[in-house]
Amino acid sequence: MRNYITADFGKKKLVRLTARDIRAFLTKTAATCQCCVQGKDKNRPEHKQRCSALGKCCKKLPSDRTVRFLLVLLRAALRHAVREDELPHNVARNVELGMGTKHEIEPLTAEEGRRLLAAARSNRLWAAYELAVRIGLRRGEVLGLRWSDVDLYEGVVTVRQTLQRVGGELLIVAPKTQRSARRVALPTECVTALRAQRASRSPTGRLSATPGRGTGTAWSSPRRTEHLSSRGT
């Protein structure tokens, strides 16, 4: 609301808002680099500035999903205004959006997947690559995994949370939908990689005798794990 809607409509009287205004706003937003408009780059530390603050543009356009969500927010806000008798009708109700541009996904071929995993074998996040390639976990799902979510004896992993960047801060959040929270069977290769990952994190070089024990994410350093544990994650 603050970054998108209030910036455009904050000073406009509700009674003067029209469906044409909303369509124009959504069209303009979809074609505007939000890093430049919202000054995101200028708010970053100087050593992390990489685009608009340096006179460049990263062309960070909002996704179709973001634009659609803005319309959902406008409809909900104006519906509330109608209930409070501040408006005679909801002008956003009949605003429709096209289907947008669908980006075709180009998955790795089997050979590309094998080459990627072979190259990642020496990386400390080798197990993360195995999970992403072999069972298709999303990046946030992989990075949010805890040892309590992994059962190496039964060979299953349970997705209960994800790691997301919110407002420049990394946060552990629940999956977006009920379908995203799920149990997934692990191929033998994933179990092998996770055993190696856990052994490398264990002071004794061995797996814990009790499955499902431990706090923090499976990829955390000991200090980071302690920090996450103190926050209840």
mmCIF file of C-alpha atoms in Angstrom, residues 8-225:
data_model
loop_
_atom_site.group_PDB
_atom_site.id
_atom_site.type_symbol
_atom_site.label_atom_id
_atom_site.label_comp_id
_atom_site.label_asym_id
_atom_site.label_seq_id
_atom_site.Cartn_x
_atom_site.Cartn_y
_atom_site.Cartn_z
ATOM 1 C CA ASP A 8 -0.152 7.369 -6.572
ATOM 2 C CA PHE A 9 -3.572 7.831 -4.959
ATOM 3 C CA GLY A 10 -2.736 9.160 -1.505
ATOM 4 C CA LYS A 11 -3.783 12.731 -2.352
ATOM 5 C CA LYS A 12 -6.700 11.932 -4.660
ATOM 6 C CA LYS A 13 -10.241 12.291 -3.344
ATOM 7 C CA LEU A 14 -12.071 8.973 -3.265
ATOM 8 C CA VAL A 15 -15.169 10.369 -4.941
ATOM 9 C CA ARG A 16 -13.080 11.448 -7.922
ATOM 10 C CA LEU A 17 -11.412 8.073 -8.420
ATOM 11 C CA THR A 18 -12.499 6.332 -11.626
ATOM 12 C CA ALA A 19 -12.002 2.943 -13.226
ATOM 13 C CA ARG A 20 -9.908 4.688 -15.890
ATOM 14 C CA ASP A 21 -7.570 6.006 -13.166
ATOM 15 C CA ILE A 22 -7.079 2.511 -11.830
ATOM 16 C CA ARG A 23 -6.402 1.004 -15.264
ATOM 17 C CA ALA A 24 -3.866 3.742 -16.020
ATOM 18 C CA PHE A 25 -2.188 3.191 -12.658
ATOM 19 C CA LEU A 26 -1.860 -0.565 -13.188
ATOM 20 C CA THR A 27 -0.570 -0.142 -16.747
ATOM 21 C CA LYS A 28 2.001 2.434 -15.662
ATOM 22 C CA THR A 29 3.128 0.367 -12.675
ATOM 23 C CA ALA A 30 3.631 -2.743 -14.810
ATOM 24 C CA ALA A 31 5.986 -0.805 -17.113
ATOM 25 C CA THR A 32 7.950 1.156 -14.476
ATOM 26 C CA CYS A 33 11.199 0.115 -12.788
ATOM 27 C CA GLN A 34 10.284 0.021 -9.109
ATOM 28 C CA CYS A 35 13.902 0.207 -7.975
ATOM 29 C CA CYS A 36 14.093 3.693 -9.498
ATOM 30 C CA VAL A 37 10.616 4.886 -8.443
ATOM 31 C CA GLN A 38 10.867 3.679 -4.847
ATOM 32 C CA GLY A 39 14.520 4.635 -4.443
ATOM 33 C CA LYS A 40 15.433 1.121 -3.320
ATOM 34 C CA ASP A 41 19.022 1.414 -4.487
ATOM 35 C CA LYS A 42 19.570 4.724 -2.688
ATOM 36 C CA ASN A 43 18.508 3.110 0.589
ATOM 37 C CA ARG A 44 21.140 0.399 0.277
ATOM 38 C CA PRO A 45 24.603 0.787 1.807
ATOM 39 C CA GLU A 46 26.924 2.579 -0.591
ATOM 40 C CA HIS A 47 29.013 -0.539 -1.286
ATOM 41 C CA LYS A 48 25.850 -2.429 -2.333
ATOM 42 C CA GLN A 49 24.453 0.209 -4.688
ATOM 43 C CA ARG A 50 24.392 -1.102 -8.238
ATOM 44 C CA CYS A 51 21.781 0.659 -10.357
ATOM 45 C CA SER A 52 19.590 3.770 -9.954
ATOM 46 C CA ALA A 53 21.834 5.404 -7.320
ATOM 47 C CA LEU A 54 24.689 5.144 -9.823
ATOM 48 C CA GLY A 55 22.716 6.620 -12.683
ATOM 49 C CA LYS A 56 21.804 3.227 -14.117
ATOM 50 C CA CYS A 57 18.518 1.320 -14.282
ATOM 51 C CA CYS A 58 18.188 -2.367 -13.464
ATOM 52 C CA LYS A 59 14.780 -2.579 -15.219
ATOM 53 C CA LYS A 60 13.225 -4.196 -12.145
ATOM 54 C CA LEU A 61 9.623 -4.360 -13.329
ATOM 55 C CA PRO A 62 6.930 -5.751 -11.023
ATOM 56 C CA SER A 63 5.677 -9.220 -11.845
ATOM 57 C CA ASP A 64 2.209 -9.898 -13.245
ATOM 58 C CA ARG A 65 1.330 -11.346 -9.852
ATOM 59 C CA THR A 66 2.290 -8.110 -8.069
ATOM 60 C CA VAL A 67 0.172 -6.009 -10.438
ATOM 61 C CA ARG A 68 -2.806 -8.315 -9.939
ATOM 62 C CA PHE A 69 -2.386 -8.139 -6.191
ATOM 63 C CA LEU A 70 -2.475 -4.338 -6.351
ATOM 64 C CA LEU A 71 -5.872 -4.589 -8.049
ATOM 65 C CA VAL A 72 -7.044 -6.986 -5.307
ATOM 66 C CA LEU A 73 -5.958 -4.474 -2.650
ATOM 67 C CA LEU A 74 -7.728 -1.603 -4.393
ATOM 68 C CA ARG A 75 -10.944 -3.605 -4.712
ATOM 69 C CA ALA A 76 -10.835 -4.535 -1.026
ATOM 70 C CA ALA A 77 -10.103 -0.964 0.131
ATOM 71 C CA LEU A 78 -12.850 0.558 -2.000
ATOM 72 C CA ARG A 79 -15.308 -2.158 -0.955
ATOM 73 C CA HIS A 80 -14.670 -1.093 2.633
ATOM 74 C CA ALA A 81 -15.261 2.548 1.665
ATOM 75 C CA VAL A 82 -18.632 1.576 0.148
ATOM 76 C CA ARG A 83 -19.619 -0.234 3.356
ATOM 77 C CA GLU A 84 -18.737 2.909 5.332
ATOM 78 C CA ASP A 85 -20.931 5.019 2.971
ATOM 79 C CA GLU A 86 -17.909 6.992 1.790
ATOM 80 C CA LEU A 87 -18.485 5.916 -1.818
ATOM 81 C CA PRO A 88 -21.646 5.086 -3.767
ATOM 82 C CA HIS A 89 -20.006 2.127 -5.569
ATOM 83 C CA ASN A 90 -16.703 0.319 -6.006
ATOM 84 C CA VAL A 91 -15.081 1.640 -9.196
ATOM 85 C CA ALA A 92 -12.405 -1.082 -9.109
ATOM 86 C CA ARG A 93 -14.960 -3.894 -9.218
ATOM 87 C CA ASN A 94 -15.237 -4.010 -12.997
ATOM 88 C CA VAL A 95 -11.556 -3.344 -13.768
ATOM 89 C CA GLU A 96 -10.072 -6.374 -15.498
ATOM 90 C CA LEU A 97 -6.505 -7.225 -16.399
ATOM 91 C CA GLY A 98 -5.207 -9.205 -19.342
ATOM 92 C CA MET A 99 -3.438 -12.496 -18.806
ATOM 93 C CA GLY A 100 -0.055 -10.800 -19.011
ATOM 94 C CA THR A 101 3.075 -12.279 -20.445
ATOM 95 C CA LYS A 102 3.762 -15.870 -19.613
ATOM 96 C CA HIS A 103 7.420 -16.742 -19.335
ATOM 97 C CA GLU A 104 8.120 -20.210 -20.625
ATOM 98 C CA ILE A 105 10.115 -22.292 -18.181
ATOM 99 C CA GLU A 106 13.135 -23.993 -19.701
ATOM 100 C CA PRO A 107 14.053 -26.829 -17.347
ATOM 101 C CA LEU A 108 17.475 -28.417 -17.378
ATOM 102 C CA THR A 109 17.909 -31.468 -19.542
ATOM 103 C CA ALA A 110 18.918 -34.691 -17.826
ATOM 104 C CA GLU A 111 22.488 -34.222 -19.041
ATOM 105 C CA GLU A 112 22.599 -30.603 -17.825
ATOM 106 C CA GLY A 113 21.279 -31.726 -14.445
ATOM 107 C CA ARG A 114 23.997 -34.376 -14.140
ATOM 108 C CA ARG A 115 26.701 -31.871 -15.081
ATOM 109 C CA LEU A 116 25.392 -29.320 -12.581
ATOM 110 C CA LEU A 117 25.346 -31.835 -9.721
ATOM 111 C CA ALA A 118 28.793 -33.107 -10.641
ATOM 112 C CA ALA A 119 30.168 -29.552 -10.555
ATOM 113 C CA ALA A 120 28.427 -28.850 -7.232
ATOM 114 C CA ARG A 121 29.825 -31.972 -5.553
ATOM 115 C CA SER A 122 32.730 -30.030 -4.007
ATOM 116 C CA ASN A 123 30.503 -27.113 -2.902
ATOM 117 C CA ARG A 124 29.464 -26.886 0.745
ATOM 118 C CA LEU A 125 25.838 -26.577 -0.435
ATOM 119 C CA TRP A 126 26.007 -29.724 -2.543
ATOM 120 C CA ALA A 127 22.996 -31.194 -0.711
ATOM 121 C CA ALA A 128 20.945 -28.081 -1.485
ATOM 122 C CA TYR A 129 21.642 -28.509 -5.196
ATOM 123 C CA GLU A 130 20.634 -32.176 -4.968
ATOM 124 C CA LEU A 131 17.283 -31.244 -3.393
ATOM 125 C CA ALA A 132 16.605 -28.493 -5.921
ATOM 126 C CA VAL A 133 17.455 -30.568 -8.995
ATOM 127 C CA ARG A 134 16.173 -34.010 -8.019
ATOM 128 C CA ILE A 135 12.889 -33.197 -6.221
ATOM 129 C CA GLY A 136 12.257 -29.644 -7.424
ATOM 130 C CA LEU A 137 12.210 -27.754 -4.122
ATOM 131 C CA ARG A 138 12.070 -23.982 -4.521
ATOM 132 C CA ARG A 139 15.037 -21.905 -3.369
ATOM 133 C CA GLY A 140 13.214 -20.538 -0.301
ATOM 134 C CA GLU A 141 12.019 -24.038 0.618
ATOM 135 C CA VAL A 142 15.531 -25.465 0.403
ATOM 136 C CA LEU A 143 17.096 -22.645 2.416
ATOM 137 C CA GLY A 144 14.363 -22.845 5.062
ATOM 138 C CA LEU A 145 14.851 -26.554 5.797
ATOM 139 C CA ARG A 146 15.774 -27.578 9.336
ATOM 140 C CA TRP A 147 17.129 -30.926 10.444
ATOM 141 C CA SER A 148 13.832 -31.465 12.245
ATOM 142 C CA ASP A 149 12.190 -31.395 8.782
ATOM 143 C CA VAL A 150 14.452 -34.163 7.458
ATOM 144 C CA ASP A 151 14.038 -37.863 8.218
ATOM 145 C CA LEU A 152 17.076 -39.618 6.810
ATOM 146 C CA TYR A 153 15.912 -42.990 8.126
ATOM 147 C CA GLU A 154 12.547 -42.937 6.346
ATOM 148 C CA GLY A 155 13.978 -40.953 3.436
ATOM 149 C CA VAL A 156 11.469 -38.065 3.460
ATOM 150 C CA VAL A 157 11.604 -34.309 3.869
ATOM 151 C CA THR A 158 8.720 -32.168 5.156
ATOM 152 C CA VAL A 159 8.373 -28.606 3.848
ATOM 153 C CA ARG A 160 7.040 -26.520 6.752
ATOM 154 C CA GLN A 161 8.638 -23.117 6.207
ATOM 155 C CA THR A 162 10.566 -21.025 3.702
ATOM 156 C CA LEU A 163 13.307 -18.431 3.901
ATOM 157 C CA GLN A 164 12.212 -15.165 2.267
ATOM 158 C CA ARG A 165 13.665 -11.677 1.943
ATOM 159 C CA VAL A 166 11.098 -9.215 3.315
ATOM 160 C CA GLY A 167 11.930 -5.521 3.412
ATOM 161 C CA GLY A 168 15.630 -6.240 3.031
ATOM 162 C CA GLU A 169 15.618 -8.721 5.942
ATOM 163 C CA LEU A 170 15.764 -12.506 5.750
ATOM 164 C CA LEU A 171 12.798 -14.044 7.558
ATOM 165 C CA ILE A 172 11.470 -17.544 8.138
ATOM 166 C CA VAL A 173 7.826 -17.633 6.997
ATOM 167 C CA ALA A 174 5.137 -20.244 6.457
ATOM 168 C CA PRO A 175 4.569 -21.600 2.927
ATOM 169 C CA LYS A 176 2.232 -19.447 0.838
ATOM 170 C CA THR A 177 -0.383 -22.168 0.364
ATOM 171 C CA GLN A 178 -1.459 -25.389 2.062
ATOM 172 C CA ARG A 179 -0.318 -27.339 -0.980
ATOM 173 C CA SER A 180 3.191 -25.909 -0.574
ATOM 174 C CA ALA A 181 3.445 -27.522 2.880
ATOM 175 C CA ARG A 182 4.078 -31.142 1.990
ATOM 176 C CA ARG A 183 6.085 -34.336 2.524
ATOM 177 C CA VAL A 184 8.413 -35.398 -0.275
ATOM 178 C CA ALA A 185 10.172 -38.737 -0.687
ATOM 179 C CA LEU A 186 13.933 -38.432 -1.062
ATOM 180 C CA PRO A 187 15.921 -40.242 -3.754
ATOM 181 C CA THR A 188 18.965 -42.151 -2.527
ATOM 182 C CA GLU A 189 21.277 -39.447 -3.897
ATOM 183 C CA CYS A 190 19.586 -36.774 -1.771
ATOM 184 C CA VAL A 191 19.828 -38.912 1.359
ATOM 185 C CA THR A 192 23.536 -39.467 0.716
ATOM 186 C CA ALA A 193 24.152 -35.745 0.211
ATOM 187 C CA LEU A 194 22.191 -34.795 3.337
ATOM 188 C CA ARG A 195 24.092 -37.350 5.422
ATOM 189 C CA ALA A 196 27.347 -35.826 4.212
ATOM 190 C CA GLN A 197 26.030 -32.320 4.954
ATOM 191 C CA ARG A 198 25.003 -33.260 8.473
ATOM 192 C CA ALA A 199 28.239 -35.111 9.187
ATOM 193 C CA SER A 200 30.214 -32.028 8.128
ATOM 194 C CA ARG A 201 28.240 -29.940 10.664
ATOM 195 C CA SER A 202 28.618 -32.421 13.524
ATOM 196 C CA PRO A 203 31.547 -31.867 15.941
ATOM 197 C CA THR A 204 32.146 -35.640 15.974
ATOM 198 C CA GLY A 205 31.774 -36.005 12.214
ATOM 199 C CA ARG A 206 28.793 -38.317 12.773
ATOM 200 C CA LEU A 207 25.065 -38.020 12.358
ATOM 201 C CA SER A 208 22.916 -37.428 15.423
ATOM 202 C CA ALA A 209 21.691 -40.689 16.913
ATOM 203 C CA THR A 210 18.173 -39.258 17.104
ATOM 204 C CA PRO A 211 16.581 -38.244 13.796
ATOM 205 C CA GLY A 212 14.773 -34.925 13.623
ATOM 206 C CA ARG A 213 16.805 -33.277 16.383
ATOM 207 C CA GLY A 214 18.538 -29.885 16.065
ATOM 208 C CA THR A 215 17.602 -26.289 15.457
ATOM 209 C CA GLY A 216 18.274 -23.704 12.813
ATOM 210 C CA THR A 217 18.393 -24.441 9.108
ATOM 211 C CA ALA A 218 20.358 -27.297 7.633
ATOM 212 C CA TRP A 219 22.715 -24.824 5.943
ATOM 213 C CA SER A 220 23.395 -22.520 8.911
ATOM 214 C CA SER A 221 26.791 -21.967 10.432
ATOM 215 C CA PRO A 222 26.922 -22.761 14.185
ATOM 216 C CA ARG A 223 26.685 -19.069 15.080
ATOM 217 C CA ARG A 224 23.772 -18.489 12.691
ATOM 218 C CA THR A 225 22.059 -21.646 13.963
#
